[in-house]
Tab-separated table of C-alpha atoms and ligand atoms in Angstrom:
chain	number	residue	atom	x	y	z
C	1	UNK	CA	134.202	219.349	172.559
C	2	UNK	CA	131.603	216.742	173.469
C	3	UNK	CA	132.572	213.087	173.499
C	4	UNK	CA	130.645	209.877	173.110
C	5	UNK	CA	130.174	207.697	176.161
C	6	UNK	CA	132.659	205.091	174.889
C	7	UNK	CA	135.319	207.757	174.273
C	8	UNK	CA	134.771	209.337	177.674
C	9	UNK	CA	135.054	205.957	179.344
C	10	UNK	CA	138.322	205.271	177.536
C	11	UNK	CA	139.771	208.471	178.958
C	12	UNK	CA	138.506	207.645	182.455
C	13	UNK	CA	140.026	204.200	182.208
C	14	UNK	CA	143.383	205.617	181.134
C	15	UNK	CA	143.490	207.515	184.450
C	16	UNK	CA	142.628	204.445	186.471
C	17	UNK	CA	138.905	205.075	186.942
C	18	UNK	CA	136.997	201.799	186.942
C	19	UNK	CA	134.408	201.635	184.166
C	20	UNK	CA	131.744	199.328	182.835
C	21	UNK	CA	133.802	197.735	180.055
C	22	UNK	CA	132.632	197.580	176.469
C	23	UNK	CA	133.387	197.665	172.765
C	24	UNK	CA	131.972	199.923	170.098
C	25	UNK	CA	130.309	198.661	166.907
C	26	UNK	CA	129.003	200.280	163.722
C	27	UNK	CA	126.864	197.352	162.543
C	28	UNK	CA	125.178	194.312	164.043
C	29	UNK	CA	127.877	191.892	162.887
C	30	UNK	CA	130.536	193.854	164.734
C	31	UNK	CA	128.178	194.050	167.693
C	32	UNK	CA	127.855	190.256	167.846
C	33	UNK	CA	131.641	189.843	167.558
C	34	UNK	CA	132.142	192.427	170.292
C	35	UNK	CA	129.692	190.665	172.575
C	36	UNK	CA	131.469	187.324	172.200
C	37	UNK	CA	134.905	188.873	172.745
C	38	UNK	CA	133.672	190.805	175.738
C	39	UNK	CA	132.383	187.633	177.349
C	40	UNK	CA	135.779	186.007	176.891
C	41	UNK	CA	137.526	188.999	178.437
C	42	UNK	CA	135.151	189.763	181.284
C	43	UNK	CA	133.069	186.642	181.756
C	44	UNK	CA	129.848	188.595	181.310
C	45	UNK	CA	126.729	186.531	180.560
C	46	UNK	CA	124.533	189.447	179.513
C	47	UNK	CA	125.290	192.625	177.571
C	48	UNK	CA	123.926	196.151	177.359
C	49	UNK	CA	123.474	197.617	173.874
C	50	UNK	CA	123.894	201.385	174.202
C	51	UNK	CA	123.265	203.971	171.481
C	52	UNK	CA	126.185	206.388	171.085
C	53	UNK	CA	124.914	209.903	170.487
C	54	UNK	CA	125.816	213.255	171.999
C	55	UNK	CA	122.764	213.386	174.265
C	56	UNK	CA	121.653	211.876	177.539
C	57	UNK	CA	118.385	210.247	178.512
C	58	UNK	CA	119.004	207.465	175.996
C	59	UNK	CA	117.632	204.759	178.257
C	60	UNK	CA	114.155	206.274	178.389
C	61	UNK	CA	114.172	206.871	174.632
C	62	UNK	CA	114.817	203.193	173.855
C	63	UNK	CA	118.530	203.612	173.179
C	64	UNK	CA	119.780	201.319	175.994
C	65	UNK	CA	118.725	197.663	175.966
C	66	UNK	CA	119.713	194.709	178.087
C	67	UNK	CA	120.551	191.688	175.911
C	68	UNK	CA	120.332	188.262	177.537
C	69	UNK	CA	121.535	186.288	174.525
C	70	UNK	CA	123.660	186.772	171.412
C	71	UNK	CA	120.378	186.798	169.434
C	72	UNK	CA	119.253	189.728	171.603
C	73	UNK	CA	122.520	191.558	170.880
C	74	UNK	CA	121.894	191.109	167.156
C	75	UNK	CA	118.252	192.146	167.413
C	76	UNK	CA	118.843	195.256	169.539
C	77	UNK	CA	121.857	196.376	167.499
C	78	UNK	CA	119.821	196.135	164.290
C	79	UNK	CA	117.081	198.106	165.992
C	80	UNK	CA	119.280	200.841	167.464
C	81	UNK	CA	121.950	201.425	164.783
C	82	UNK	CA	120.469	203.797	162.216
C	83	UNK	CA	117.477	204.809	164.344
C	84	UNK	CA	116.535	208.415	165.031
C	85	UNK	CA	116.776	208.382	168.807
C	86	UNK	CA	114.586	210.894	170.584
C	87	UNK	CA	115.397	211.900	174.159
C	88	UNK	CA	114.659	215.054	176.181
C	89	UNK	CA	118.141	216.263	175.176
C	90	UNK	CA	117.914	215.744	171.385
C	91	UNK	CA	116.266	218.009	168.801
C	92	UNK	CA	112.567	217.076	168.284
C	93	UNK	CA	113.343	214.888	165.258
C	94	UNK	CA	115.930	212.964	167.314
C	95	UNK	CA	119.553	212.133	166.533
C	96	UNK	CA	120.782	209.450	164.188
C	97	UNK	CA	122.622	206.603	165.900
C	98	UNK	CA	125.764	205.567	164.020
C	99	UNK	CA	127.330	203.333	166.636
C	100	UNK	CA	126.440	201.224	169.661
C	101	UNK	CA	128.512	200.367	172.672
C	102	UNK	CA	128.276	196.720	173.647
C	103	UNK	CA	128.914	196.810	177.384
C	104	UNK	CA	129.225	194.138	180.046
C	105	UNK	CA	126.232	193.725	182.369
C	106	UNK	CA	127.229	195.159	185.719
C	107	UNK	CA	123.859	194.884	187.468
C	108	UNK	CA	124.310	191.180	188.254
C	109	UNK	CA	122.768	189.816	191.465
C	110	UNK	CA	124.949	189.166	194.490
C	111	UNK	CA	125.310	189.674	198.208
C	112	UNK	CA	123.708	193.168	198.070
C	113	UNK	CA	121.551	195.182	195.653
C	114	UNK	CA	123.414	197.309	193.067
C	115	UNK	CA	123.105	201.017	193.966
C	116	UNK	CA	123.215	204.023	191.630
C	117	UNK	CA	124.793	207.367	192.516
C	118	UNK	CA	125.291	210.628	190.668
C	119	UNK	CA	128.683	212.288	190.376
C	120	UNK	CA	130.061	215.158	188.336
C	121	UNK	CA	133.237	217.228	188.328
C	122	UNK	CA	133.100	220.778	187.028
C	123	UNK	CA	134.358	224.266	187.674
C	124	UNK	CA	132.629	226.619	190.065
C	125	UNK	CA	133.187	229.970	188.399
C	126	UNK	CA	131.969	231.871	191.459
C	127	UNK	CA	134.749	230.514	193.655
C	128	UNK	CA	137.346	229.790	190.986
C	129	UNK	CA	137.604	226.204	192.195
C	130	UNK	CA	136.699	222.827	190.861
C	131	UNK	CA	133.947	220.932	192.538
C	132	UNK	CA	132.622	217.437	192.839
C	133	UNK	CA	128.832	217.308	192.830
C	134	UNK	CA	127.315	214.061	193.987
C	135	UNK	CA	124.111	212.509	195.133
C	136	UNK	CA	122.643	209.270	196.355
C	137	UNK	CA	119.878	209.817	193.792
C	138	UNK	CA	121.725	208.453	190.769
C	139	UNK	CA	120.431	206.983	187.554
C	140	UNK	CA	117.675	209.541	187.209
C	141	UNK	CA	117.328	213.006	185.853
C	142	UNK	CA	119.546	215.113	188.134
C	143	UNK	CA	117.682	218.321	187.223
C	144	UNK	CA	114.519	216.971	188.819
C	145	UNK	CA	116.476	215.842	191.896
C	146	UNK	CA	117.831	219.405	192.149
C	147	UNK	CA	114.289	220.685	191.769
C	148	UNK	CA	112.433	218.435	194.196
C	149	UNK	CA	115.052	217.308	196.716
C	150	UNK	CA	117.964	219.772	196.553
C	151	UNK	CA	119.191	218.647	199.992
C	152	UNK	CA	120.142	215.305	198.429
C	153	UNK	CA	122.777	216.947	196.237
C	154	UNK	CA	126.162	217.550	197.855
C	155	UNK	CA	129.096	219.572	196.592
C	156	UNK	CA	132.733	219.358	197.573
C	157	UNK	CA	134.946	222.265	196.546
C	158	UNK	CA	138.454	221.300	195.512
C	159	UNK	CA	141.357	223.697	195.626
C	160	UNK	CA	143.078	223.361	192.235
C	161	UNK	CA	146.447	223.938	193.909
C	162	UNK	CA	146.198	220.872	196.152
C	163	UNK	CA	143.818	218.681	194.186
C	164	UNK	CA	141.378	216.421	195.975
C	165	UNK	CA	142.560	215.619	199.506
C	166	UNK	CA	142.104	212.221	201.184
C	167	UNK	CA	139.669	213.590	203.785
C	168	UNK	CA	137.492	214.986	200.995
C	169	UNK	CA	137.341	211.638	199.223
C	170	UNK	CA	136.351	210.008	202.528
C	171	UNK	CA	133.685	212.634	203.177
C	172	UNK	CA	132.145	211.952	199.766
C	173	UNK	CA	132.100	208.190	200.362
C	174	UNK	CA	130.591	208.769	203.823
C	175	UNK	CA	127.861	211.118	202.542
C	176	UNK	CA	126.926	208.498	199.968
C	177	UNK	CA	126.234	206.143	202.859
C	178	UNK	CA	128.986	203.671	202.032
C	179	UNK	CA	130.966	201.457	204.332
C	180	UNK	CA	133.539	198.690	204.176
C	181	UNK	CA	135.045	197.723	200.822
C	182	UNK	CA	132.657	199.982	198.871
C	183	UNK	CA	133.690	202.978	201.010
C	184	UNK	CA	137.335	202.361	200.227
C	185	UNK	CA	136.668	201.795	196.554
C	186	UNK	CA	134.650	205.038	196.343
C	187	UNK	CA	137.545	207.070	197.758
C	188	UNK	CA	139.772	205.569	195.059
C	189	UNK	CA	137.129	206.173	192.408
C	190	UNK	CA	136.550	209.844	193.174
C	191	UNK	CA	140.269	210.541	193.552
C	192	UNK	CA	141.021	208.985	190.154
C	193	UNK	CA	138.002	210.751	188.638
C	194	UNK	CA	139.240	214.132	189.814
C	195	UNK	CA	142.732	213.413	188.473
C	196	UNK	CA	141.241	212.393	185.133
C	197	UNK	CA	139.222	215.625	184.997
C	198	UNK	CA	142.299	217.776	185.549
C	199	UNK	CA	144.612	215.587	183.476
C	200	UNK	CA	142.391	215.611	180.413
C	201	UNK	CA	141.636	219.354	180.681
C	202	UNK	CA	137.941	218.634	180.754
C	203	UNK	CA	135.288	221.221	181.473
C	204	UNK	CA	132.731	218.644	182.577
C	205	UNK	CA	132.615	215.063	183.734
C	206	UNK	CA	129.175	213.747	184.520
C	207	UNK	CA	128.883	210.139	185.606
C	208	UNK	CA	125.259	209.121	186.013
C	209	UNK	CA	125.062	206.497	187.298
C	210	UNK	CA	128.132	205.640	189.298
C	211	UNK	CA	127.366	202.089	190.359
C	212	UNK	CA	128.038	200.104	193.476
C	213	UNK	CA	127.881	196.543	192.202
C	214	UNK	CA	126.414	193.721	194.241
C	215	UNK	CA	129.977	192.758	195.177
C	216	UNK	CA	130.846	196.270	196.376
C	217	UNK	CA	132.871	197.582	193.444
C	218	UNK	CA	132.449	201.198	192.375
C	219	UNK	CA	132.422	201.926	188.639
C	220	UNK	CA	131.244	204.356	185.974
C	221	UNK	CA	128.252	203.020	184.008
C	222	UNK	CA	127.794	206.176	181.954
C	223	UNK	CA	130.153	209.036	181.054
C	224	UNK	CA	129.402	212.467	179.754
C	225	UNK	CA	132.730	214.155	179.054
C	226	UNK	CA	133.189	217.647	177.668
C	227	UNK	CA	136.757	218.655	176.853
C	228	UNK	CA	137.978	222.238	176.872
C	229	UNK	CA	138.638	223.181	173.224
C	230	UNK	CA	141.222	225.751	174.283
C	231	UNK	CA	143.353	223.021	175.826
C	232	UNK	CA	143.052	220.511	172.986
C	233	UNK	CA	146.436	221.525	171.625
C	234	UNK	CA	147.904	219.785	174.661
C	235	UNK	CA	146.136	216.541	173.803
C	236	UNK	CA	146.775	215.779	170.158
C	237	UNK	CA	145.426	212.253	170.648
C	238	UNK	CA	142.049	213.619	171.766
C	239	UNK	CA	141.562	215.704	168.643
C	240	UNK	CA	140.573	212.665	166.604
C	241	UNK	CA	137.725	211.995	169.044
C	242	UNK	CA	135.722	214.789	167.466
C	243	UNK	CA	132.651	213.365	165.701
C	244	UNK	CA	131.571	215.887	163.082
C	245	UNK	CA	128.401	213.886	162.419
C	246	UNK	CA	127.153	215.036	165.809
C	247	UNK	CA	127.731	218.716	165.118
C	248	UNK	CA	125.702	221.326	163.277
C	249	UNK	CA	126.927	221.110	159.641
C	250	UNK	CA	126.753	224.884	159.096
C	251	UNK	CA	128.846	225.475	162.206
C	252	UNK	CA	131.398	222.917	161.065
C	253	UNK	CA	131.726	224.658	157.694
C	254	UNK	CA	131.962	228.122	159.276
C	255	UNK	CA	134.576	227.021	161.767
C	256	UNK	CA	136.616	225.411	158.993
C	257	UNK	CA	136.589	228.814	157.261
C	258	UNK	CA	137.888	230.414	160.453
C	259	UNK	CA	134.618	232.141	161.325
C	260	UNK	CA	133.210	232.218	164.809
C	261	UNK	CA	129.670	231.086	164.080
C	262	UNK	CA	126.913	229.756	166.303
C	263	UNK	CA	123.590	228.750	164.769
C	264	UNK	CA	120.485	230.136	166.521
C	265	UNK	CA	116.740	229.830	165.953
C	266	UNK	CA	115.842	233.354	164.804
C	267	UNK	CA	115.101	235.120	161.503
C	268	UNK	CA	117.707	237.903	161.259
C	269	UNK	CA	121.183	236.877	160.224
C	270	UNK	CA	123.989	239.045	161.539
C	271	UNK	CA	127.567	239.540	160.531
C	272	UNK	CA	129.668	241.495	162.972
C	273	UNK	CA	133.329	241.958	163.856
C	274	UNK	CA	134.181	241.412	167.486
C	275	UNK	CA	132.321	239.244	169.968
C	276	UNK	CA	131.152	242.183	172.118
C	277	UNK	CA	129.659	244.048	169.185
C	278	UNK	CA	128.086	240.787	168.009
C	279	UNK	CA	126.379	240.360	171.372
C	280	UNK	CA	125.013	243.909	171.405
C	281	UNK	CA	123.886	243.539	167.788
C	282	UNK	CA	121.937	240.444	168.793
C	283	UNK	CA	120.301	242.462	171.589
C	284	UNK	CA	119.452	245.171	169.085
C	285	UNK	CA	117.798	242.666	166.763
C	286	UNK	CA	115.720	241.315	169.623
C	287	UNK	CA	114.660	244.798	170.689
C	288	UNK	CA	113.565	245.486	167.120
C	289	UNK	CA	111.137	242.578	167.260
C	290	UNK	CA	113.388	240.134	165.418
C	291	UNK	CA	115.289	237.128	166.673
C	292	UNK	CA	118.957	236.619	165.837
C	293	UNK	CA	119.469	233.666	163.481
C	294	UNK	CA	123.091	233.328	164.418
C	295	UNK	CA	126.106	234.690	166.178
C	296	UNK	CA	128.798	235.478	163.628
C	297	UNK	CA	132.054	237.182	164.409
C	298	UNK	CA	134.074	237.626	161.210
C	299	UNK	CA	137.062	238.804	163.204
C	300	UNK	CA	139.470	241.623	162.500
C	301	UNK	CA	140.042	241.107	158.790
C	302	UNK	CA	136.645	241.589	157.213
C	303	UNK	CA	137.851	241.368	153.598
C	304	UNK	CA	135.714	240.486	150.567
C	305	UNK	CA	136.441	236.785	150.862
C	306	UNK	CA	135.483	236.536	154.521
C	307	UNK	CA	132.398	238.676	154.003
C	308	UNK	CA	131.318	236.447	151.115
C	309	UNK	CA	131.887	233.281	153.154
C	310	UNK	CA	129.894	234.898	155.952
C	311	UNK	CA	126.990	235.701	153.622
C	312	UNK	CA	127.012	232.204	152.155
C	313	UNK	CA	126.918	230.633	155.576
C	314	UNK	CA	124.135	232.876	156.873
C	315	UNK	CA	122.076	232.184	153.729
C	316	UNK	CA	122.213	228.427	154.308
C	317	UNK	CA	119.744	228.958	157.123
C	318	UNK	CA	116.279	228.954	155.480
C	319	UNK	CA	114.753	230.935	158.366
C	320	UNK	CA	116.765	234.066	157.640
C	321	UNK	CA	114.521	236.931	156.461
C	322	UNK	CA	117.096	239.738	156.579
C	323	UNK	CA	120.789	240.238	157.225
C	324	UNK	CA	122.251	242.942	159.406
C	325	UNK	CA	125.917	243.727	158.892
C	326	UNK	CA	127.317	245.753	161.763
C	327	UNK	CA	131.023	246.390	161.478
C	328	UNK	CA	133.289	248.741	163.337
C	329	UNK	CA	136.223	249.889	161.281
C	330	UNK	CA	139.080	250.213	163.693
C	331	UNK	CA	142.095	248.466	162.273
C	332	UNK	CA	140.215	247.447	159.163
C	333	UNK	CA	138.963	250.531	157.260
C	334	UNK	CA	135.219	250.802	156.597
C	335	UNK	CA	135.662	251.509	152.884
C	336	UNK	CA	137.567	248.250	152.509
C	337	UNK	CA	134.807	246.364	154.242
C	338	UNK	CA	132.209	248.161	152.070
C	339	UNK	CA	134.136	247.144	148.972
C	340	UNK	CA	134.192	243.628	150.331
C	341	UNK	CA	130.421	243.655	150.765
C	342	UNK	CA	129.854	245.037	147.259
C	343	UNK	CA	132.235	242.483	145.714
C	344	UNK	CA	130.736	239.638	147.674
C	345	UNK	CA	127.219	240.673	146.677
C	346	UNK	CA	128.185	240.821	142.998
C	347	UNK	CA	130.049	237.504	143.173
C	348	UNK	CA	127.039	235.814	144.606
C	349	UNK	CA	124.851	236.780	141.668
C	350	UNK	CA	121.228	236.241	142.611
C	351	UNK	CA	121.872	234.095	145.642
C	352	UNK	CA	120.840	236.983	147.894
C	353	UNK	CA	117.092	237.424	147.837
C	354	UNK	CA	116.556	239.128	151.166
C	355	UNK	CA	117.199	242.658	152.398
C	356	UNK	CA	120.674	243.479	153.667
C	357	UNK	CA	121.155	246.308	156.111
C	358	UNK	CA	124.696	247.549	156.529
C	359	UNK	CA	126.051	249.732	159.285
C	360	UNK	CA	129.703	250.660	159.058
C	361	UNK	CA	131.190	252.919	161.699
C	362	UNK	CA	134.707	254.051	162.374
C	363	UNK	CA	137.606	254.874	160.063
C	364	UNK	CA	136.400	256.057	156.622
C	365	UNK	CA	132.746	255.407	157.454
C	366	UNK	CA	131.576	258.210	155.155
C	367	UNK	CA	133.460	256.852	152.156
C	368	UNK	CA	132.075	253.424	152.945
C	369	UNK	CA	128.469	254.653	152.945
C	370	UNK	CA	128.997	256.415	149.629
C	371	UNK	CA	130.482	253.290	148.140
C	372	UNK	CA	127.463	251.243	149.129
C	373	UNK	CA	124.886	253.857	148.160
C	374	UNK	CA	126.486	254.278	144.723
C	375	UNK	CA	126.826	250.562	144.068
C	376	UNK	CA	123.229	250.299	142.870
C	377	UNK	CA	122.834	247.107	144.849
C	378	UNK	CA	119.839	246.292	147.006
C	379	UNK	CA	121.737	247.098	150.181
C	380	UNK	CA	120.407	249.520	152.785
C	381	UNK	CA	123.122	251.529	154.482
C	382	UNK	CA	122.544	253.117	157.866
C	383	UNK	CA	124.757	255.105	160.179
C	384	UNK	CA	123.371	255.040	163.711
C	385	UNK	CA	122.666	252.019	165.863
C	386	UNK	CA	119.044	253.142	166.279
C	387	UNK	CA	118.638	253.503	162.529
C	388	UNK	CA	119.788	249.934	162.130
C	389	UNK	CA	117.211	248.827	164.687
C	390	UNK	CA	114.403	250.753	162.974
C	391	UNK	CA	115.383	249.310	159.625
C	392	UNK	CA	115.347	245.759	160.958
C	393	UNK	CA	111.858	246.411	162.309
C	394	UNK	CA	110.761	247.852	158.961
C	395	UNK	CA	112.034	245.021	156.769
C	396	UNK	CA	110.507	242.411	159.048
C	397	UNK	CA	107.043	243.966	159.072
V	401	GDP	P1	121.362	207.408	179.659
V	401	GDP	O1	119.939	206.935	179.736
V	401	GDP	O2	121.649	208.089	178.366
V	401	GDP	O3	121.736	208.244	180.838
V	401	GDP	O4	122.276	206.070	179.657
V	401	GDP	P2	122.968	205.260	180.853
V	401	GDP	O5	124.280	204.801	180.396
V	401	GDP	O6	122.929	206.035	182.114
V	401	GDP	O7	122.043	203.983	180.989
V	401	GDP	C1	120.686	204.091	181.290
V	401	GDP	C2	120.244	203.006	182.236
V	401	GDP	O8	120.486	201.717	181.667
V	401	GDP	C3	120.984	202.947	183.551
V	401	GDP	O9	120.508	203.904	184.471
V	401	GDP	C4	120.713	201.539	183.992
V	401	GDP	O10	119.465	201.483	184.649
V	401	GDP	C5	120.638	200.780	182.684
V	401	GDP	N1	121.878	200.000	182.537
V	401	GDP	C6	123.093	200.472	182.167
V	401	GDP	N2	124.020	199.503	182.210
V	401	GDP	C7	123.368	198.390	182.634
V	401	GDP	C8	123.783	197.038	182.916
V	401	GDP	O11	124.949	196.670	182.801
V	401	GDP	N3	122.812	196.165	183.306
V	401	GDP	C9	121.525	196.532	183.463
V	401	GDP	N4	120.657	195.617	183.855
V	401	GDP	N5	121.109	197.793	183.236
V	401	GDP	C10	122.011	198.694	182.831
V	402	MN	MN1	123.160	208.204	182.283
């Protein structure tokens, strides 16, 4: 589950990670109130108005603005709330901004220049350990740093059994070129950050930039936090952080119906039981010259209701030119699935205007094929995997 910056920061803060403080607003009036309150609480003279969407690169897209007066806060909030913000990480049409974070200005002048670093915590699947990735080249696109100057990106592997050790925190602060108070504060920062990552069951923390302020404090200016859905049951209070407005509406509907559905860009919809079979069916579609329009695993109980929901969801995608149903009847008998398909088709009246290819294999496959062939519906039944592939090719051409 992806979080907004302001939600991620709240979690960081709850584990003792220092953050750029702020308040979230849904309209410019709230934004102005927030700015005034924030000044009382933090003493800040300037504010940063930051668009809250599930995508990075907001600054370059015009979604992060420095406000030097309350009038600026009002102006920028009006401008940003409701806009379609386009960044390299959004779809081409951009993403609608529903909220802004009014944050304190932390780039104030002082005894030294503020410095930006990059830091993330994630799992290294190759070693089965967590790792802290960090770089002196913060504030910019880390992918291009990795591309052009890979030697400026460091990683520190953390044994999950011991957690981050003091010498590791010191090594990180040293490699970032810090000394004195900032060095000490960085060791605290990274230690708390690692604890927050483990404690919140996150799968990714990406803080870009981590800032050294002009008075040598280390804090998180930005926060990309991805939580592990499989661990959400342990964090009931995090569940409400889900923002459905940021998610694909078809996926939201499918997931609510208990279907494992991922929207893709292609033209052949597929309905399959079992994730492995779904993956190989997607390969098959690609080999036949098509592109899968989705990943859909209807699970073990492919009854009429689930099949119908599956069809309805696939048909919401206007790019779909054909549907391939590929179901293995192990526990669920093929004839029951076939009946489900026939019933669903009939229930849907004339909603289905594209060819449907059905391959049912396993228990009672023969009966299932007969059932479909005799139904008089515009459904093509095939037996072999290759036949299914050929048929996909044929209906697309
Ligand atoms: P992103 O563009 O989506 O990654 O958003 P960030 O939260 O990283 O902010 C983008 C940029 O805005 C930062 O790299 C800073 O240069 C700038 N910025 C963020 N906070 C402040 C602030 O408090 N004061 C000033 N002057 N600039 C800020
Ligand atoms: Mn950033």
